[in-house]
């Protein structure tokens, strides 16, 4: 079974798609696929960076506070 979605674009976006399709000699569907792939990559990078930032805030101790009173034999 195929999922279907309803996509609505502003007239400016449609005009740009048509103009760039003609200018670049590219299929509009291919252009949209490329744009969405780039969007998903960018959003995934943001999520990864956010996850790293959240992981780094798991402690509020600085380096010296963290290692205070630790004895290594």
Coordinates of C-alpha atoms in Angstrom, one line a residue:
X1 CA 0.0 0.0 0.0
X2 CA 1.3 3.4 -0.9
X3 CA 1.0 6.4 1.4
X4 CA -0.3 9.6 -0.2
X5 CA 0.2 13.1 1.0
X6 CA -1.2 16.4 -0.1
X7 CA 1.4 19.0 -0.9
X8 CA 0.5 22.6 -1.3
X9 CA 3.1 25.1 -2.6
X10 CA 3.0 28.9 -2.7
X11 CA 2.7 30.4 -6.1
X12 CA 6.2 31.8 -5.8
X13 CA 7.6 28.4 -5.1
X14 CA 5.8 26.9 -8.2
X15 CA 7.1 29.8 -10.3
X16 CA 10.7 29.2 -9.1
X17 CA 10.4 25.5 -9.7
X18 CA 9.2 26.1 -13.3
X19 CA 11.9 28.7 -13.9
X20 CA 14.8 26.7 -12.4
X21 CA 13.6 23.5 -14.1
X22 CA 13.8 25.3 -17.5
X23 CA 17.0 27.1 -16.7
X24 CA 18.8 24.0 -15.4
X25 CA 17.1 21.6 -17.8
X26 CA 16.1 19.4 -14.8
X27 CA 12.9 17.5 -13.9
X28 CA 10.9 19.3 -11.2
X29 CA 10.5 16.0 -9.3
X30 CA 14.2 15.4 -9.3
X31 CA 14.8 19.0 -8.0
X32 CA 12.3 18.5 -5.2
X33 CA 13.8 15.1 -4.3
X34 CA 17.3 16.7 -4.1
X35 CA 16.0 19.6 -2.1
X36 CA 14.3 17.3 0.4
X37 CA 17.4 15.0 0.7
X38 CA 19.4 18.1 1.6
X39 CA 16.8 19.2 4.1
X40 CA 16.7 15.9 5.8
X41 CA 20.5 15.7 6.0
X42 CA 20.6 19.2 7.5
X43 CA 17.9 18.4 10.1
X44 CA 19.6 15.1 11.0
X45 CA 22.9 17.0 11.6
X46 CA 21.0 19.5 13.9
X47 CA 19.5 16.6 15.8
X48 CA 22.9 14.9 16.3
X49 CA 24.5 18.2 17.4
X50 CA 21.6 18.8 19.8
X51 CA 22.1 15.3 21.2
X52 CA 25.8 15.9 21.7
X53 CA 25.0 19.2 23.5
X54 CA 22.5 17.5 25.7
X55 CA 24.9 14.7 26.5
X56 CA 27.6 17.2 27.5
X57 CA 25.2 18.8 30.0
X58 CA 24.8 15.6 31.9
X59 CA 27.2 16.9 34.5
X60 CA 27.6 20.4 35.8
X61 CA 31.1 19.7 37.2
X62 CA 34.2 21.1 35.6
X63 CA 37.2 18.9 34.9
X64 CA 38.9 19.6 38.3
X65 CA 35.7 19.1 40.3
X66 CA 35.0 15.8 38.6
X67 CA 38.5 14.4 39.4
X68 CA 38.8 15.8 42.9
X69 CA 39.3 13.1 45.5
X70 CA 39.9 10.4 42.9
X71 CA 42.9 8.3 43.8
X72 CA 44.6 6.2 41.1
X73 CA 46.8 3.4 42.3

